[in-house]
PDB file of C-alpha atoms in Angstrom:
ATOM      1  CA  UNK A1385      -2.577   9.496 -11.789  1.00 60.00           C
ATOM      2  CA  UNK A1386      -4.322   6.615 -13.645  1.00 76.00           C
ATOM      3  CA  UNK A1387      -1.334   4.354 -14.065  1.00 94.00           C
ATOM      4  CA  UNK A1388      -3.192   1.549 -12.168  1.00 97.00           C
ATOM      5  CA  UNK A1389      -6.936   1.238 -12.645  1.00 97.00           C
ATOM      6  CA  UNK A1390      -9.553  -1.003 -11.092  1.00 97.00           C
ATOM      7  CA  UNK A1391     -12.546  -0.312 -13.204  1.00 93.00           C
ATOM      8  CA  UNK A1392     -15.085  -2.112 -11.077  1.00 96.00           C
ATOM      9  CA  UNK A1393     -15.852  -0.209  -7.844  1.00 96.00           C
ATOM     10  CA  UNK A1394     -17.663  -3.217  -6.393  1.00 97.00           C
ATOM     11  CA  UNK A1395     -18.307  -6.856  -6.948  1.00 98.00           C
ATOM     12  CA  UNK A1396     -20.909  -9.138  -5.317  1.00 98.00           C
ATOM     13  CA  UNK A1397     -20.486 -12.927  -5.223  1.00 98.00           C
ATOM     14  CA  UNK A1398     -22.249 -15.888  -3.642  1.00 98.00           C
ATOM     15  CA  UNK A1399     -20.322 -17.888  -1.075  1.00 98.00           C
ATOM     16  CA  UNK A1400     -18.538 -20.848  -2.632  1.00 98.00           C
ATOM     17  CA  UNK A1401     -18.383 -19.216  -6.109  1.00 98.00           C
ATOM     18  CA  UNK A1402     -15.346 -17.667  -7.811  1.00 98.00           C
ATOM     19  CA  UNK A1403     -14.568 -13.939  -7.316  1.00 98.00           C
ATOM     20  CA  UNK A1404     -12.544 -12.334 -10.123  1.00 98.00           C
ATOM     21  CA  UNK A1405     -11.087  -8.956  -9.498  1.00 98.00           C
ATOM     22  CA  UNK A1406      -9.527  -7.055 -12.396  1.00 98.00           C
ATOM     23  CA  UNK A1407      -6.729  -4.456 -12.745  1.00 98.00           C
ATOM     24  CA  UNK A1408      -5.224  -2.644 -15.717  1.00 98.00           C
ATOM     25  CA  UNK A1409      -2.010  -0.698 -15.834  1.00 97.00           C
ATOM     26  CA  UNK A1410      -0.455   1.660 -18.311  1.00 96.00           C
ATOM     27  CA  UNK A1411       3.150   2.086 -17.264  1.00 93.00           C
ATOM     28  CA  UNK A1412       5.281  -0.386 -19.139  1.00 92.00           C
ATOM     29  CA  UNK A1413       8.035   0.049 -16.508  1.00 91.00           C
ATOM     30  CA  UNK A1414       5.916  -1.844 -13.969  1.00 93.00           C
ATOM     31  CA  UNK A1415       7.111  -5.441 -13.556  1.00 91.00           C
ATOM     32  CA  UNK A1416       6.127  -6.448 -10.006  1.00 95.00           C
ATOM     33  CA  UNK A1417       2.429  -6.593  -9.031  1.00 97.00           C
ATOM     34  CA  UNK A1418       0.699  -7.216  -5.777  1.00 97.00           C
ATOM     35  CA  UNK A1419      -2.780  -7.641  -4.378  1.00 98.00           C
ATOM     36  CA  UNK A1420      -3.768  -6.295  -0.999  1.00 98.00           C
ATOM     37  CA  UNK A1421      -6.944  -6.734   1.009  1.00 97.00           C
ATOM     38  CA  UNK A1422      -8.130  -3.937   3.279  1.00 95.00           C
ATOM     39  CA  UNK A1423     -10.713  -3.863   6.081  1.00 93.00           C
ATOM     40  CA  UNK A1424     -12.113  -0.492   7.415  1.00 88.00           C
ATOM     41  CA  UNK A1425      -9.783   1.193   9.919  1.00 85.00           C
ATOM     42  CA  UNK A1426      -6.905  -1.252   9.187  1.00 91.00           C
ATOM     43  CA  UNK A1427      -3.838  -1.137   6.972  1.00 94.00           C
ATOM     44  CA  UNK A1428      -3.649  -3.062   3.669  1.00 96.00           C
ATOM     45  CA  UNK A1429      -2.861  -6.744   4.094  1.00 97.00           C
ATOM     46  CA  UNK A1430      -0.617  -8.390   1.525  1.00 97.00           C
ATOM     47  CA  UNK A1431      -2.293 -11.298  -0.294  1.00 98.00           C
ATOM     48  CA  UNK A1432      -0.209 -12.395  -3.211  1.00 98.00           C
ATOM     49  CA  UNK A1433       2.264 -11.083  -5.781  1.00 97.00           C
ATOM     50  CA  UNK A1434       3.613 -11.800  -9.213  1.00 97.00           C
ATOM     51  CA  UNK A1435       6.658 -10.695 -11.137  1.00 94.00           C
ATOM     52  CA  UNK A1436       6.557 -10.063 -14.859  1.00 93.00           C
ATOM     53  CA  UNK A1437       8.547 -13.181 -15.640  1.00 94.00           C
ATOM     54  CA  UNK A1438       5.546 -15.349 -14.663  1.00 96.00           C
ATOM     55  CA  UNK A1439       1.949 -15.320 -15.882  1.00 96.00           C
ATOM     56  CA  UNK A1440       0.379 -17.044 -12.954  1.00 98.00           C
ATOM     57  CA  UNK A1441       0.979 -17.396  -9.207  1.00 98.00           C
ATOM     58  CA  UNK A1442      -1.135 -19.457  -6.823  1.00 98.00           C
ATOM     59  CA  UNK A1443      -1.403 -19.436  -3.058  1.00 97.00           C
ATOM     60  CA  UNK A1444      -4.205 -21.524  -1.570  1.00 97.00           C
ATOM     61  CA  UNK A1445      -7.520 -20.009  -2.656  1.00 98.00           C
ATOM     62  CA  UNK A1446      -5.843 -17.042  -4.311  1.00 98.00           C
ATOM     63  CA  UNK A1447      -4.472 -17.040  -7.888  1.00 98.00           C
ATOM     64  CA  UNK A1448      -3.129 -14.027  -9.646  1.00 98.00           C
ATOM     65  CA  UNK A1449      -2.889 -13.960 -13.492  1.00 98.00           C
ATOM     66  CA  UNK A1450      -0.786 -11.535 -15.374  1.00 98.00           C
ATOM     67  CA  UNK A1451      -1.162 -10.665 -19.121  1.00 97.00           C
ATOM     68  CA  UNK A1452       1.718  -8.378 -19.925  1.00 96.00           C
ATOM     69  CA  UNK A1453       0.781  -7.771 -23.528  1.00 96.00           C
ATOM     70  CA  UNK A1454      -2.669  -6.526 -22.421  1.00 97.00           C
ATOM     71  CA  UNK A1455      -1.261  -4.823 -19.295  1.00 97.00           C
ATOM     72  CA  UNK A1456      -3.834  -6.645 -17.213  1.00 98.00           C
ATOM     73  CA  UNK A1457      -3.925  -8.650 -14.101  1.00 97.00           C
ATOM     74  CA  UNK A1458      -6.571 -10.477 -12.231  1.00 98.00           C
ATOM     75  CA  UNK A1459      -7.121 -12.024  -8.834  1.00 98.00           C
ATOM     76  CA  UNK A1460      -9.212 -15.157  -8.580  1.00 98.00           C
ATOM     77  CA  UNK A1461     -10.540 -16.309  -5.217  1.00 98.00           C
ATOM     78  CA  UNK A1462     -11.928 -19.831  -5.175  1.00 98.00           C
ATOM     79  CA  UNK A1463     -14.034 -20.662  -3.284  1.00 98.00           C
ATOM     80  CA  UNK A1464     -15.148 -17.252  -1.965  1.00 98.00           C
ATOM     81  CA  UNK A1465     -15.963 -16.995   1.712  1.00 98.00           C
ATOM     82  CA  UNK A1466     -17.984 -14.329   3.600  1.00 97.00           C
ATOM     83  CA  UNK A1467     -14.702 -13.369   5.423  1.00 96.00           C
ATOM     84  CA  UNK A1468     -13.252 -12.382   2.071  1.00 97.00           C
ATOM     85  CA  UNK A1469     -15.614  -9.376   1.987  1.00 97.00           C
ATOM     86  CA  UNK A1470     -13.220  -6.322   2.012  1.00 97.00           C
ATOM     87  CA  UNK A1471     -11.667  -3.742  -0.337  1.00 97.00           C
ATOM     88  CA  UNK A1472      -9.098  -5.235  -2.718  1.00 98.00           C
ATOM     89  CA  UNK A1473      -6.285  -3.162  -4.110  1.00 98.00           C
ATOM     90  CA  UNK A1474      -3.941  -4.019  -6.850  1.00 98.00           C
ATOM     91  CA  UNK A1475      -0.526  -2.343  -6.791  1.00 97.00           C
ATOM     92  CA  UNK A1476       2.420  -2.187  -9.119  1.00 96.00           C
ATOM     93  CA  UNK A1477       6.061  -1.178  -9.031  1.00 94.00           C
ATOM     94  CA  UNK A1478       9.086  -1.168 -11.279  1.00 89.00           C
ATOM     95  CA  UNK A1479      11.721  -3.813 -10.333  1.00 77.00           C
ATOM     96  CA  UNK A1480      14.728  -1.644 -11.120  1.00 74.00           C
ATOM     97  CA  UNK A1481      16.026   1.921 -10.808  1.00 71.00           C
ATOM     98  CA  UNK A1482      15.476   3.981  -7.725  1.00 70.00           C
ATOM     99  CA  UNK A1483      11.735   3.530  -7.853  1.00 75.00           C
ATOM    100  CA  UNK A1484      11.765  -0.160  -7.139  1.00 77.00           C
ATOM    101  CA  UNK A1485       9.810   0.122  -3.901  1.00 85.00           C
ATOM    102  CA  UNK A1486       7.391   2.689  -4.995  1.00 92.00           C
ATOM    103  CA  UNK A1487       3.999   1.020  -5.086  1.00 95.00           C
ATOM    104  CA  UNK A1488       1.288   2.625  -7.266  1.00 96.00           C
ATOM    105  CA  UNK A1489      -2.151   1.575  -6.151  1.00 97.00           C
ATOM    106  CA  UNK A1490      -5.497   1.215  -7.929  1.00 97.00           C
ATOM    107  CA  UNK A1491      -8.679   2.700  -6.537  1.00 96.00           C
ATOM    108  CA  UNK A1492      -9.810  -0.527  -5.020  1.00 97.00           C
ATOM    109  CA  UNK A1493     -12.803  -2.855  -5.559  1.00 98.00           C
ATOM    110  CA  UNK A1494     -15.232  -3.566  -2.772  1.00 98.00           C
ATOM    111  CA  UNK A1495     -15.877  -7.331  -2.669  1.00 98.00           C
ATOM    112  CA  UNK A1496     -19.026  -8.588  -0.949  1.00 98.00           C
ATOM    113  CA  UNK A1497     -19.494 -12.321  -0.498  1.00 98.00           C
ATOM    114  CA  UNK A1498     -23.042 -13.371   0.472  1.00 97.00           C
ATOM    115  CA  UNK A1499     -23.672 -16.414   2.544  1.00 93.00           C
TER     116      UNK A1499
ATOM    117  CA  UNK B 178       3.427 -13.347  13.376  1.00 78.00           C
ATOM    118  CA  UNK B 179       5.617 -10.184  13.137  1.00 83.00           C
ATOM    119  CA  UNK B 180       3.758  -7.020  12.195  1.00 94.00           C
ATOM    120  CA  UNK B 181       4.294  -3.349  11.684  1.00 97.00           C
ATOM    121  CA  UNK B 182       3.019  -1.149  14.438  1.00 97.00           C
ATOM    122  CA  UNK B 183       2.162   2.585  14.401  1.00 98.00           C
ATOM    123  CA  UNK B 184       1.435   5.138  17.070  1.00 97.00           C
ATOM    124  CA  UNK B 185      -0.705   7.030  17.625  1.00 97.00           C
ATOM    125  CA  UNK B 186      -3.762   5.557  16.075  1.00 97.00           C
ATOM    126  CA  UNK B 187      -5.401   8.980  15.763  1.00 97.00           C
ATOM    127  CA  UNK B 188      -3.752  12.417  16.001  1.00 97.00           C
ATOM    128  CA  UNK B 189      -5.577  15.708  16.040  1.00 98.00           C
ATOM    129  CA  UNK B 190      -3.563  18.820  15.551  1.00 98.00           C
ATOM    130  CA  UNK B 191      -4.005  22.466  14.709  1.00 98.00           C
ATOM    131  CA  UNK B 192      -2.920  23.866  11.368  1.00 98.00           C
ATOM    132  CA  UNK B 193       0.729  25.049  11.522  1.00 97.00           C
ATOM    133  CA  UNK B 194       1.699  22.639  14.251  1.00 98.00           C
ATOM    134  CA  UNK B 195       4.377  19.950  13.925  1.00 98.00           C
ATOM    135  CA  UNK B 196       3.465  16.252  14.163  1.00 98.00           C
ATOM    136  CA  UNK B 197       5.569  13.097  14.383  1.00 98.00           C
ATOM    137  CA  UNK B 198       4.037   9.825  13.353  1.00 98.00           C
ATOM    138  CA  UNK B 199       5.863   6.799  14.671  1.00 98.00           C
ATOM    139  CA  UNK B 200       6.260   3.311  13.257  1.00 98.00           C
ATOM    140  CA  UNK B 201       8.050   0.137  14.369  1.00 97.00           C
ATOM    141  CA  UNK B 202       8.838  -1.894  11.181  1.00 97.00           C
ATOM    142  CA  UNK B 203       9.176  -5.685  11.178  1.00 96.00           C
ATOM    143  CA  UNK B 204      12.525  -6.289  12.863  1.00 93.00           C
ATOM    144  CA  UNK B 205      14.492  -8.045  10.092  1.00 91.00           C
ATOM    145  CA  UNK B 206      13.217  -5.708   7.335  1.00 94.00           C
ATOM    146  CA  UNK B 207      15.615  -3.232   5.738  1.00 93.00           C
ATOM    147  CA  UNK B 208      13.350  -1.119   3.550  1.00 95.00           C
ATOM    148  CA  UNK B 209      10.804   1.377   4.957  1.00 96.00           C
ATOM    149  CA  UNK B 210       8.070   3.311   3.417  1.00 97.00           C
ATOM    150  CA  UNK B 211       5.312   5.846   4.187  1.00 98.00           C
ATOM    151  CA  UNK B 212       2.127   6.124   2.267  1.00 98.00           C
ATOM    152  CA  UNK B 213      -1.054   8.158   2.833  1.00 97.00           C
ATOM    153  CA  UNK B 214      -4.682   7.821   1.915  1.00 96.00           C
ATOM    154  CA  UNK B 215      -6.911  10.903   1.844  1.00 95.00           C
ATOM    155  CA  UNK B 216     -10.539  10.014   2.464  1.00 92.00           C
ATOM    156  CA  UNK B 217     -12.090   8.621  -0.738  1.00 89.00           C
ATOM    157  CA  UNK B 218      -8.860   8.613  -2.650  1.00 92.00           C
ATOM    158  CA  UNK B 219      -6.163   6.143  -3.544  1.00 94.00           C
ATOM    159  CA  UNK B 220      -3.337   5.048  -1.391  1.00 96.00           C
ATOM    160  CA  UNK B 221      -0.384   7.280  -2.400  1.00 96.00           C
ATOM    161  CA  UNK B 222       3.328   6.699  -1.985  1.00 97.00           C
ATOM    162  CA  UNK B 223       5.232   9.358  -0.042  1.00 97.00           C
ATOM    163  CA  UNK B 224       8.746   8.120   0.528  1.00 97.00           C
ATOM    164  CA  UNK B 225      11.052   5.062   0.643  1.00 95.00           C
ATOM    165  CA  UNK B 226      14.007   4.717   3.016  1.00 95.00           C
ATOM    166  CA  UNK B 227      16.909   2.348   2.865  1.00 93.00           C
ATOM    167  CA  UNK B 228      20.344   2.297   4.481  1.00 91.00           C
ATOM    168  CA  UNK B 229      19.634   5.520   6.442  1.00 92.00           C
ATOM    169  CA  UNK B 230      18.730   7.521   3.500  1.00 93.00           C
ATOM    170  CA  UNK B 231      15.776   8.356   1.320  1.00 95.00           C
ATOM    171  CA  UNK B 232      15.701   6.183  -1.861  1.00 93.00           C
ATOM    172  CA  UNK B 233      12.709   7.840  -3.539  1.00 93.00           C
ATOM    173  CA  UNK B 234      10.156  10.513  -2.677  1.00 94.00           C
ATOM    174  CA  UNK B 235       6.977  11.665  -4.347  1.00 95.00           C
ATOM    175  CA  UNK B 236       5.967  15.178  -5.286  1.00 94.00           C
ATOM    176  CA  UNK B 237       3.808  15.255  -2.142  1.00 93.00           C
ATOM    177  CA  UNK B 238       6.929  14.791   0.013  1.00 96.00           C
ATOM    178  CA  UNK B 239       8.054  18.396   0.014  1.00 93.00           C
ATOM    179  CA  UNK B 240      10.250  20.306   2.515  1.00 94.00           C
ATOM    180  CA  UNK B 241       7.538  20.123   5.175  1.00 96.00           C
ATOM    181  CA  UNK B 242       8.088  16.393   5.437  1.00 97.00           C
ATOM    182  CA  UNK B 243      11.009  14.454   6.790  1.00 98.00           C
ATOM    183  CA  UNK B 244      11.735  10.879   7.852  1.00 97.00           C
ATOM    184  CA  UNK B 245      14.144   9.470  10.321  1.00 95.00           C
ATOM    185  CA  UNK B 246      15.240   6.187  11.775  1.00 93.00           C
ATOM    186  CA  UNK B 247      16.422   7.433  15.194  1.00 88.00           C
ATOM    187  CA  UNK B 248      17.356   4.056  16.502  1.00 88.00           C
ATOM    188  CA  UNK B 249      17.395   0.394  15.456  1.00 81.00           C
ATOM    189  CA  UNK B 250      13.648  -0.027  15.709  1.00 89.00           C
ATOM    190  CA  UNK B 251      11.665   3.159  15.084  1.00 94.00           C
ATOM    191  CA  UNK B 252      10.885   4.928  11.811  1.00 97.00           C
ATOM    192  CA  UNK B 253       9.282   8.319  12.007  1.00 98.00           C
ATOM    193  CA  UNK B 254       7.511  10.762   9.698  1.00 98.00           C
ATOM    194  CA  UNK B 255       7.575  14.432  10.693  1.00 98.00           C
ATOM    195  CA  UNK B 256       5.359  17.077   9.224  1.00 98.00           C
ATOM    196  CA  UNK B 257       6.835  20.474  10.202  1.00 96.00           C
ATOM    197  CA  UNK B 258       3.908  22.777   9.686  1.00 95.00           C
ATOM    198  CA  UNK B 259       0.633  20.905   9.085  1.00 97.00           C
ATOM    199  CA  UNK B 260      -1.948  22.057   6.576  1.00 97.00           C
ATOM    200  CA  UNK B 261      -5.649  21.152   6.375  1.00 97.00           C
ATOM    201  CA  UNK B 262      -4.891  19.092   3.272  1.00 96.00           C
ATOM    202  CA  UNK B 263      -2.494  16.881   5.275  1.00 97.00           C
ATOM    203  CA  UNK B 264      -5.550  15.278   6.966  1.00 98.00           C
ATOM    204  CA  UNK B 265      -5.360  11.609   5.867  1.00 97.00           C
ATOM    205  CA  UNK B 266      -4.594   8.053   7.041  1.00 97.00           C
ATOM    206  CA  UNK B 267      -0.774   7.623   7.039  1.00 98.00           C
ATOM    207  CA  UNK B 268       0.497   4.112   6.633  1.00 98.00           C
ATOM    208  CA  UNK B 269       3.967   2.853   7.367  1.00 98.00           C
ATOM    209  CA  UNK B 270       5.209  -0.259   5.527  1.00 98.00           C
ATOM    210  CA  UNK B 271       8.389  -2.362   5.560  1.00 97.00           C
ATOM    211  CA  UNK B 272       9.849  -5.047   3.287  1.00 95.00           C
ATOM    212  CA  UNK B 273      12.746  -7.453   3.566  1.00 93.00           C
ATOM    213  CA  UNK B 274      13.927  -6.761  -0.025  1.00 88.00           C
ATOM    214  CA  UNK B 275      13.648  -3.741  -2.302  1.00 86.00           C
ATOM    215  CA  UNK B 276      11.433  -5.714  -4.641  1.00 86.00           C
ATOM    216  CA  UNK B 277       9.040  -7.835  -2.604  1.00 90.00           C
ATOM    217  CA  UNK B 278       5.874  -7.669  -0.529  1.00 95.00           C
ATOM    218  CA  UNK B 279       5.474  -4.599   1.628  1.00 96.00           C
ATOM    219  CA  UNK B 280       3.807  -5.116   4.991  1.00 97.00           C
ATOM    220  CA  UNK B 281       1.624  -2.306   6.218  1.00 98.00           C
ATOM    221  CA  UNK B 282       0.893  -1.035   9.667  1.00 98.00           C
ATOM    222  CA  UNK B 283      -2.661  -0.208  10.833  1.00 97.00           C
ATOM    223  CA  UNK B 284      -2.256   3.492  10.064  1.00 98.00           C
ATOM    224  CA  UNK B 285      -2.428   6.733  11.914  1.00 98.00           C
ATOM    225  CA  UNK B 286      -5.387   8.940  11.226  1.00 97.00           C
ATOM    226  CA  UNK B 287      -4.154  12.578  11.126  1.00 98.00           C
ATOM    227  CA  UNK B 288      -6.819  15.220  11.472  1.00 98.00           C
ATOM    228  CA  UNK B 289      -5.678  18.890  10.988  1.00 98.00           C
ATOM    229  CA  UNK B 290      -8.143  21.527  12.220  1.00 97.00           C
TER     230      UNK B 290
END
């Protein structure tokens, strides 16, 4: 199942710089997108979401951009902090039908922020 | 801050045994979910539950699996006869609305021997 893909398994960034995590999807029925952060031995923690009627959503240091025509979304973290080091997952779901709550996840990107 | 809780954190069982994984969703949430993550693989959707019935289930969620909301606070996942390939982290999640952020519990690590 490759409906949601995160092509970069890992990303290394210096503290204070921008982290950009990317995600591509293939299912045109997806219209609600989320980013989660996960530490080892913990559950995914919700960070930020965006619906397909918008192309940008911002919450503090986190901004998600959605390009529907390219079926691409990205998460920007500015400025990056060492505590941001974790696995980041993007997830997508349809907003209608019976599958509205069914999240499809990407494989995750390991972000390491160096002091 | 309200959170989803899950028990036990780790369950070891023998193949063929029944297991029940328990979850307490966030109290004002109405939508409940189970996901699993096999080691090294993606987080996979198992089932969604709303208004005391299953809304959607994946191909993984066969007759060996069942879910229940036995009272106003708990949400359980039962595996009737466990297989080796059921070994995974099982995450419970809940959400206030059908389309909206889902909040995950810490997971139960199920090991089938």
